[in-house]
Coordinates of C-alpha atoms in Angstrom, one line a residue:
X1 CA 119.0 96.8 143.6
X2 CA 116.1 97.6 141.1
X3 CA 115.7 94.9 138.5
X4 CA 114.7 97.4 135.8
X5 CA 117.9 99.4 136.3
X6 CA 120.3 96.5 136.7
X7 CA 122.8 95.5 134.1
X8 CA 121.7 91.9 134.7
X9 CA 118.5 92.5 132.8
X10 CA 120.5 92.3 129.6
X11 CA 121.7 88.9 130.5
X12 CA 118.0 87.9 131.0
X13 CA 117.2 89.5 127.6
X14 CA 120.0 87.7 125.8
X15 CA 119.3 84.3 127.4
X16 CA 115.5 84.4 126.8
X17 CA 115.8 85.5 123.2
X18 CA 118.5 82.9 122.4
X19 CA 116.2 80.2 123.7
X20 CA 113.4 81.6 121.6
X21 CA 115.7 81.6 118.6
X22 CA 116.4 77.9 118.9
X23 CA 112.9 76.9 119.8
X24 CA 111.5 78.8 116.8
X25 CA 113.9 77.0 114.5
X26 CA 112.4 73.6 115.5
X27 CA 109.0 74.6 114.3
X28 CA 110.0 74.3 110.6
X29 CA 113.3 72.3 110.7
X30 CA 111.5 68.9 110.2
X31 CA 110.3 70.2 106.9
X32 CA 113.9 69.9 105.6
X33 CA 113.9 66.1 106.0
X34 CA 110.3 65.3 104.8
X35 CA 111.5 63.1 102.0
X36 CA 114.1 61.3 104.2
X37 CA 111.5 60.6 106.9
X38 CA 109.1 59.2 104.3
X39 CA 111.8 56.9 103.0
X40 CA 113.3 55.8 106.3
X41 CA 110.0 55.1 108.0
X42 CA 108.0 54.1 104.9
X43 CA 105.2 56.5 105.7
X44 CA 102.7 58.3 103.4
X45 CA 102.3 61.9 102.5
X46 CA 99.2 62.1 104.7
X47 CA 101.1 60.8 107.7
X48 CA 103.8 63.4 107.2
X49 CA 101.2 66.1 107.0
X50 CA 99.7 64.8 110.3
X51 CA 103.1 64.6 111.9
X52 CA 103.7 68.3 111.0
X53 CA 100.3 69.3 112.1
X54 CA 100.4 67.6 115.6
X55 CA 103.0 70.1 116.9
X56 CA 101.1 73.1 115.8
X57 CA 97.9 71.5 117.1
X58 CA 99.4 71.2 120.6
X59 CA 100.9 74.7 120.4
X60 CA 97.6 76.2 119.3
X61 CA 95.5 74.4 122.0
X62 CA 97.8 75.6 124.8
X63 CA 98.0 79.3 123.9
X64 CA 95.1 80.6 126.0
X65 CA 95.6 78.2 128.9
X66 CA 99.3 79.1 129.0
X67 CA 98.5 82.8 129.2
X68 CA 96.2 82.3 132.2
X69 CA 98.7 80.0 134.0
X70 CA 101.6 82.4 133.4
X71 CA 99.5 85.3 134.8
X72 CA 98.7 83.3 137.9
X73 CA 101.9 81.5 138.7
X74 CA 104.6 83.5 137.0
X75 CA 106.4 82.9 133.7
X76 CA 109.9 81.7 134.8
X77 CA 109.0 78.1 135.6
X78 CA 107.0 77.6 132.5
X79 CA 109.7 79.0 130.2
X80 CA 112.4 76.8 131.8
X81 CA 110.2 73.7 131.5
X82 CA 109.2 74.6 127.9
X83 CA 112.9 74.8 126.8
X84 CA 113.6 71.4 128.4
X85 CA 110.5 69.8 126.9
X86 CA 111.4 71.2 123.4
X87 CA 114.9 69.8 123.8
X88 CA 113.8 66.4 124.9
X89 CA 111.2 66.2 122.1
X90 CA 113.9 67.0 119.5
X91 CA 116.3 64.5 121.0
X92 CA 113.6 61.7 121.0
X93 CA 112.7 62.7 117.4
X94 CA 116.3 62.2 116.4
X95 CA 116.4 58.7 118.0
X96 CA 113.0 57.5 116.8
X97 CA 112.7 54.1 115.2
X98 CA 108.9 54.1 114.7
X99 CA 106.4 56.7 113.5
X100 CA 104.6 56.6 116.8
X101 CA 107.9 57.7 118.5
X102 CA 108.0 60.6 116.0
X103 CA 104.4 61.7 116.9
X104 CA 105.2 61.5 120.7
X105 CA 108.4 63.6 120.1
X106 CA 106.5 66.3 118.2
X107 CA 103.8 66.5 120.9
X108 CA 106.6 67.1 123.5
X109 CA 108.1 69.7 121.2
X110 CA 104.8 71.5 120.6
X111 CA 104.1 71.5 124.4
X112 CA 107.4 73.2 125.0
X113 CA 107.1 75.6 122.2
X114 CA 103.7 76.7 123.5
X115 CA 105.3 78.2 126.5
X116 CA 107.7 80.6 124.8
X117 CA 105.8 83.7 123.5
X118 CA 103.5 84.5 126.4
X119 CA 106.1 83.8 129.1
X120 CA 108.8 85.7 127.2
X121 CA 106.6 88.8 127.0
X122 CA 105.8 88.6 130.7
X123 CA 109.5 88.1 131.7
X124 CA 110.6 91.1 129.6
X125 CA 107.8 93.1 131.2
X126 CA 109.3 92.3 134.6
X127 CA 112.8 93.3 133.8
X128 CA 112.4 96.3 131.5
X129 CA 110.7 99.7 131.8
X130 CA 107.8 100.5 129.5
X131 CA 109.8 102.5 127.0
X132 CA 112.5 99.8 126.7
X133 CA 109.9 97.1 126.6
X134 CA 108.2 98.6 123.5
X135 CA 111.4 98.7 121.6
X136 CA 112.7 95.3 122.6
X137 CA 109.4 93.4 121.9
X138 CA 110.0 94.2 118.3
X139 CA 113.4 92.6 118.4
X140 CA 111.8 89.6 120.2
X141 CA 109.3 89.2 117.3
X142 CA 112.1 89.3 114.7
X143 CA 114.0 86.7 116.7
X144 CA 111.3 84.1 115.7
X145 CA 111.9 84.9 112.0
X146 CA 115.6 84.5 112.6
X147 CA 114.9 81.1 114.1
X148 CA 113.0 80.1 111.0
X149 CA 116.0 81.4 109.0
X150 CA 118.3 79.1 111.0
X151 CA 116.2 76.2 109.8
X152 CA 117.0 76.8 106.2
X153 CA 120.5 76.8 104.6
X154 CA 122.5 76.6 108.0
X155 CA 120.6 73.7 109.4
X156 CA 120.3 72.0 106.0
X157 CA 124.1 72.3 105.6
X158 CA 124.4 70.7 109.1
X159 CA 122.1 67.8 108.0
X160 CA 124.2 67.3 104.9
X161 CA 127.4 67.3 107.0
X162 CA 126.5 65.0 109.9
X163 CA 123.1 63.5 109.0
X164 CA 119.6 64.4 110.1
X165 CA 119.6 62.4 113.3
X166 CA 122.9 63.9 114.6
X167 CA 121.7 67.4 113.6
X168 CA 118.4 67.1 115.5
X169 CA 120.1 65.5 118.5
X170 CA 122.6 68.4 118.7
X171 CA 119.8 70.9 118.6
X172 CA 117.8 69.1 121.3
X173 CA 120.8 68.9 123.6
X174 CA 121.5 72.6 123.1
X175 CA 117.9 73.4 124.1
X176 CA 118.2 71.3 127.2
X177 CA 121.3 73.3 128.1
X178 CA 119.3 76.5 127.5
X179 CA 116.8 75.3 130.1
X180 CA 119.6 74.9 132.7
X181 CA 120.9 78.4 131.7
X182 CA 117.5 79.9 132.2
X183 CA 117.2 78.4 135.7
X184 CA 120.4 80.2 136.8
X185 CA 119.5 83.4 135.0
X186 CA 115.8 83.7 135.9
X187 CA 115.6 82.0 139.3
X188 CA 119.0 81.4 141.1
X189 CA 120.8 84.6 140.4
X190 CA 117.8 86.9 140.9
X191 CA 117.0 85.2 144.2
X192 CA 120.6 86.0 145.4
X193 CA 120.7 89.6 144.2
X194 CA 117.1 90.8 144.4
X195 CA 116.0 89.3 147.8
X196 CA 113.9 92.2 148.9
X197 CA 112.2 92.9 145.6
X198 CA 108.8 91.4 144.7
X199 CA 107.7 92.0 141.2
X200 CA 104.0 92.0 140.6
X201 CA 102.8 91.2 137.1
X202 CA 100.5 93.8 135.6
X203 CA 97.1 92.9 134.3
X204 CA 96.8 89.7 136.3
X205 CA 93.6 87.9 135.6
X206 CA 91.6 87.3 138.8
X207 CA 90.8 83.7 139.2
X208 CA 87.1 84.4 139.9
X209 CA 86.8 86.5 136.8
X210 CA 88.5 84.2 134.3
X211 CA 85.3 82.5 133.1
X212 CA 83.5 85.8 132.8
X213 CA 86.4 87.3 130.9
X214 CA 86.6 84.3 128.5
X215 CA 82.8 84.4 127.9
X216 CA 83.0 88.1 127.1
X217 CA 86.0 87.7 124.7
X218 CA 84.5 84.7 122.9
X219 CA 81.3 86.6 122.3
X220 CA 83.1 89.7 120.9
X221 CA 82.9 90.0 117.1
X222 CA 86.1 92.1 117.1
X223 CA 88.1 89.3 118.8
X224 CA 86.9 86.8 116.2
X225 CA 87.8 89.2 113.4
X226 CA 91.3 89.3 114.7
X227 CA 91.2 85.5 115.0
X228 CA 90.3 85.0 111.3
X229 CA 92.6 87.9 110.3
X230 CA 95.6 86.0 111.8
X231 CA 94.3 82.7 110.6
X232 CA 94.7 83.8 107.0
X233 CA 98.1 85.5 107.2
X234 CA 100.2 83.1 109.4
X235 CA 99.2 79.5 108.9
X236 CA 99.4 79.1 105.2
X237 CA 103.0 80.3 105.2
X238 CA 104.1 78.5 108.3
X239 CA 102.3 75.3 107.5
X240 CA 103.6 75.1 103.9
X241 CA 107.2 76.0 104.8
X242 CA 107.2 73.5 107.7
X243 CA 106.0 70.6 105.6
X244 CA 105.7 70.7 101.8
X245 CA 108.0 73.5 100.6
X246 CA 111.1 71.2 100.3
X247 CA 109.3 68.3 98.6
X248 CA 107.5 70.8 96.3
X249 CA 110.8 72.4 95.1
X250 CA 112.5 69.0 94.7
X251 CA 109.5 67.3 92.9
X252 CA 108.3 70.1 90.7
X253 CA 111.6 72.0 90.0
X254 CA 114.2 69.3 90.5
X255 CA 116.0 71.4 93.1
X256 CA 118.3 70.0 95.7
X257 CA 117.5 70.4 99.4
X258 CA 120.0 73.2 99.8
X259 CA 118.5 75.0 96.8
X260 CA 115.0 74.8 98.3
X261 CA 116.4 76.0 101.6
X262 CA 117.8 79.1 99.9
X263 CA 114.3 79.7 98.4
X264 CA 112.8 79.4 101.9
X265 CA 115.4 81.7 103.2
X266 CA 114.3 84.4 100.7
X267 CA 110.8 84.1 102.2
X268 CA 112.2 84.5 105.7
X269 CA 114.1 87.6 104.6
X270 CA 110.8 89.0 103.5
X271 CA 109.4 88.2 106.9
X272 CA 112.3 90.0 108.6
X273 CA 111.6 93.1 106.4
X274 CA 107.8 92.9 106.6
X275 CA 107.5 93.3 110.4
X276 CA 109.3 96.6 111.0
X277 CA 108.4 98.1 107.6
X278 CA 104.6 97.6 107.9
X279 CA 104.6 98.8 111.5
X280 CA 106.5 102.0 110.3
X281 CA 104.0 102.5 107.5
X282 CA 101.1 102.1 109.8
X283 CA 102.5 104.6 112.3
X284 CA 103.1 107.1 109.5
X285 CA 99.6 106.7 108.1
X286 CA 98.0 106.7 111.5
X287 CA 96.0 103.6 110.6
X288 CA 96.6 99.9 111.0
X289 CA 93.7 98.5 109.0
X290 CA 94.4 100.0 105.6
X291 CA 98.0 98.8 105.2
X292 CA 97.0 95.4 106.6
X293 CA 94.2 95.1 104.1
X294 CA 96.8 95.7 101.3
X295 CA 99.0 93.0 102.9
X296 CA 96.1 90.5 102.9
X297 CA 95.2 91.2 99.3
X298 CA 98.8 90.8 98.2
X299 CA 99.1 87.5 100.0
X300 CA 95.9 86.3 98.4
X301 CA 97.2 87.3 94.9
X302 CA 100.5 85.6 95.7
X303 CA 99.0 82.2 96.5
X304 CA 96.5 82.6 93.6
X305 CA 99.5 82.9 91.2
X306 CA 100.4 79.3 91.9
X307 CA 97.0 78.3 90.6
X308 CA 97.3 80.6 87.6
X309 CA 100.5 78.9 86.6
X310 CA 99.1 75.4 87.3
X311 CA 101.3 75.0 90.3
X312 CA 104.5 75.6 88.4
X313 CA 105.3 79.3 88.0
X314 CA 108.7 80.4 86.4
X315 CA 111.6 80.2 88.8
X316 CA 112.1 84.0 88.9
X317 CA 108.5 84.4 89.8
X318 CA 108.7 81.7 92.4
X319 CA 111.5 83.7 94.2
X320 CA 109.2 86.8 94.2
X321 CA 106.3 84.8 95.5
X322 CA 108.2 83.3 98.4
X323 CA 109.4 86.8 99.3
X324 CA 106.0 88.3 99.1
X325 CA 104.3 85.6 101.2
X326 CA 107.1 85.8 103.7
X327 CA 106.7 89.6 103.8
X328 CA 103.0 89.1 104.6
X329 CA 103.9 86.7 107.4
X330 CA 106.2 89.3 108.9
X331 CA 103.4 91.9 108.7
X332 CA 101.3 89.6 111.0
X333 CA 102.6 91.6 113.9
X334 CA 100.0 94.2 113.0
X335 CA 97.4 91.7 114.4
X336 CA 98.7 92.3 117.9
X337 CA 98.9 96.1 117.3
X338 CA 95.2 95.9 116.5
X339 CA 94.7 93.9 119.7
X340 CA 96.4 96.6 121.8
X341 CA 94.3 99.2 120.1
X342 CA 91.1 97.3 120.4
X343 CA 91.1 96.0 124.0
X344 CA 92.1 97.2 127.4
X345 CA 95.4 95.9 128.8
X346 CA 93.5 93.6 131.3
X347 CA 92.1 91.7 128.3
X348 CA 94.8 92.0 125.7
X349 CA 96.7 88.9 126.8
X350 CA 93.7 86.6 126.4
X351 CA 92.8 88.2 123.0
X352 CA 96.3 87.9 121.9
X353 CA 96.2 84.2 122.7
X354 CA 92.9 83.9 120.8
X355 CA 94.4 85.6 117.8
X356 CA 97.6 83.5 117.9
X357 CA 95.4 80.4 118.2
X358 CA 93.8 81.4 114.8
X359 CA 97.2 81.8 113.2
X360 CA 98.5 78.4 114.2
X361 CA 95.2 76.6 113.8
X362 CA 95.6 77.2 110.0
X363 CA 99.2 76.0 110.4
X364 CA 97.7 72.8 111.9
X365 CA 95.2 72.3 109.1
X366 CA 97.2 73.1 106.0
X367 CA 99.9 70.4 106.1
X368 CA 97.3 67.6 106.7
X369 CA 94.9 68.9 104.0
X370 CA 97.8 69.5 101.6
X371 CA 99.2 66.0 102.3
X372 CA 95.8 64.3 101.8
X373 CA 95.3 66.1 98.4
X374 CA 98.9 65.2 97.4
X375 CA 98.5 61.6 98.2
X376 CA 95.1 61.3 96.5
X377 CA 96.5 62.7 93.1
X378 CA 99.8 60.8 93.4
X379 CA 97.8 57.5 93.9
X380 CA 95.5 58.3 91.0
X381 CA 98.1 59.4 88.4
X382 CA 101.5 58.2 89.8
X383 CA 102.7 61.7 89.7
X384 CA 102.5 64.4 92.4
X385 CA 102.5 67.4 90.0
X386 CA 98.7 67.8 89.8
X387 CA 98.5 67.2 93.5
X388 CA 100.6 70.3 94.2
X389 CA 98.3 72.4 91.9
X390 CA 95.2 71.3 93.8
X391 CA 97.0 71.6 97.1
X392 CA 97.5 75.3 96.6
X393 CA 93.8 75.8 96.6
X394 CA 94.0 75.4 100.4
X395 CA 96.3 78.5 101.1
X396 CA 94.2 80.5 98.7
X397 CA 91.0 79.7 100.7
X398 CA 92.8 80.5 104.0
X399 CA 94.0 83.8 102.5
X400 CA 90.4 84.7 101.6
X401 CA 89.3 84.0 105.2
X402 CA 92.1 86.3 106.4
X403 CA 91.0 89.1 104.1
X404 CA 87.4 88.8 105.3
X405 CA 88.7 89.0 108.9
X406 CA 90.6 92.2 108.4
X407 CA 87.7 93.8 106.5
X408 CA 85.4 93.2 109.5
X409 CA 87.8 95.0 111.8
X410 CA 86.1 98.2 113.1
X411 CA 89.1 100.5 113.5
X412 CA 87.1 103.8 113.7
X413 CA 84.9 102.5 116.5
X414 CA 88.0 101.2 118.3
X415 CA 89.8 104.5 118.2
X416 CA 86.8 106.3 119.8
X417 CA 86.5 103.5 122.3
X418 CA 90.2 103.8 123.2
X419 CA 89.9 107.6 123.6
X420 CA 87.0 107.2 126.0
X421 CA 89.1 104.9 128.1

């Protein structure tokens, strides 16, 4: 039986995406309990920023190596191990009694999380034909935003109901069970039903050529433009939502945790709309760069508005800003559309890893920088209000870097280059 024509492929699709859905939720879920962790463990704002950053740091550092490993040894094993590691990290986080345990837990979670995207793409490429794959990869991208959405009102309500430790323990246990499910779906059942079929991964990177390929990519100005483009549009949003959005809403506006979760959810709705809408606009206009430039300018204006209102814009405007910034994050899928347009398929995996590294590097940097600024002004004045104002300078600078990156994209040259190929 052919894998790509079997009904079983839909079981693979559902299992992999459900796992991604849960794993994505654990990227930002700790941001819901920032104040509680600071109180329970008696840690500073800078420590919380570092705690948030460590997961993204591990995720970022493993993107390119994970792509190379998955190409060489296959994606199934790494995805299963990733789900289990994320689950174990979340469970340990829920049982932690010291800040060092929390750091270890987030390192495990980041390691597991780093496996999901590259391996998920390769697995779907094995089980689905090209036309199906193009349609389904869009749904896969939206699944990540749905995971972030889970880590807002639903997970916040669960925390209020059973406590943060029980909520995170339950999520970790469910992820470990997903790892077991993936073993049966990706390895055991296919071995029984597709004994005579050997699936070869397209675009495998030859071991002898890996160093040469990396050297060429890292010396390509276009690749670095994509890196900085993604740096500016992803990390400011993910880093802020995953660390300081809840304390900001509670400290500056006197909101409850549930109310801030609703605000974050508005941003995630913007992300869900932004991905398909900007892709559709780009296809209609026949250009990726121009609408993406508009997105970057809009994001820059959005973050700058926080500075314009001294870190405290009116609530109605705050809702609009969260939606706009979330919309821009959803539009970040255009980065990978540019990768596919710019580079041959044999190089697009590594370039995608480099671009994704840029996005999450900014997610690593922002929570720590924001936390250090917040702690400095809180120490000086006893109030964190001014700290938030100066903290918003960081996403503004990141957005400027992203705008410079997209402006340096050479789309005309790439279109000619693509036609020649």
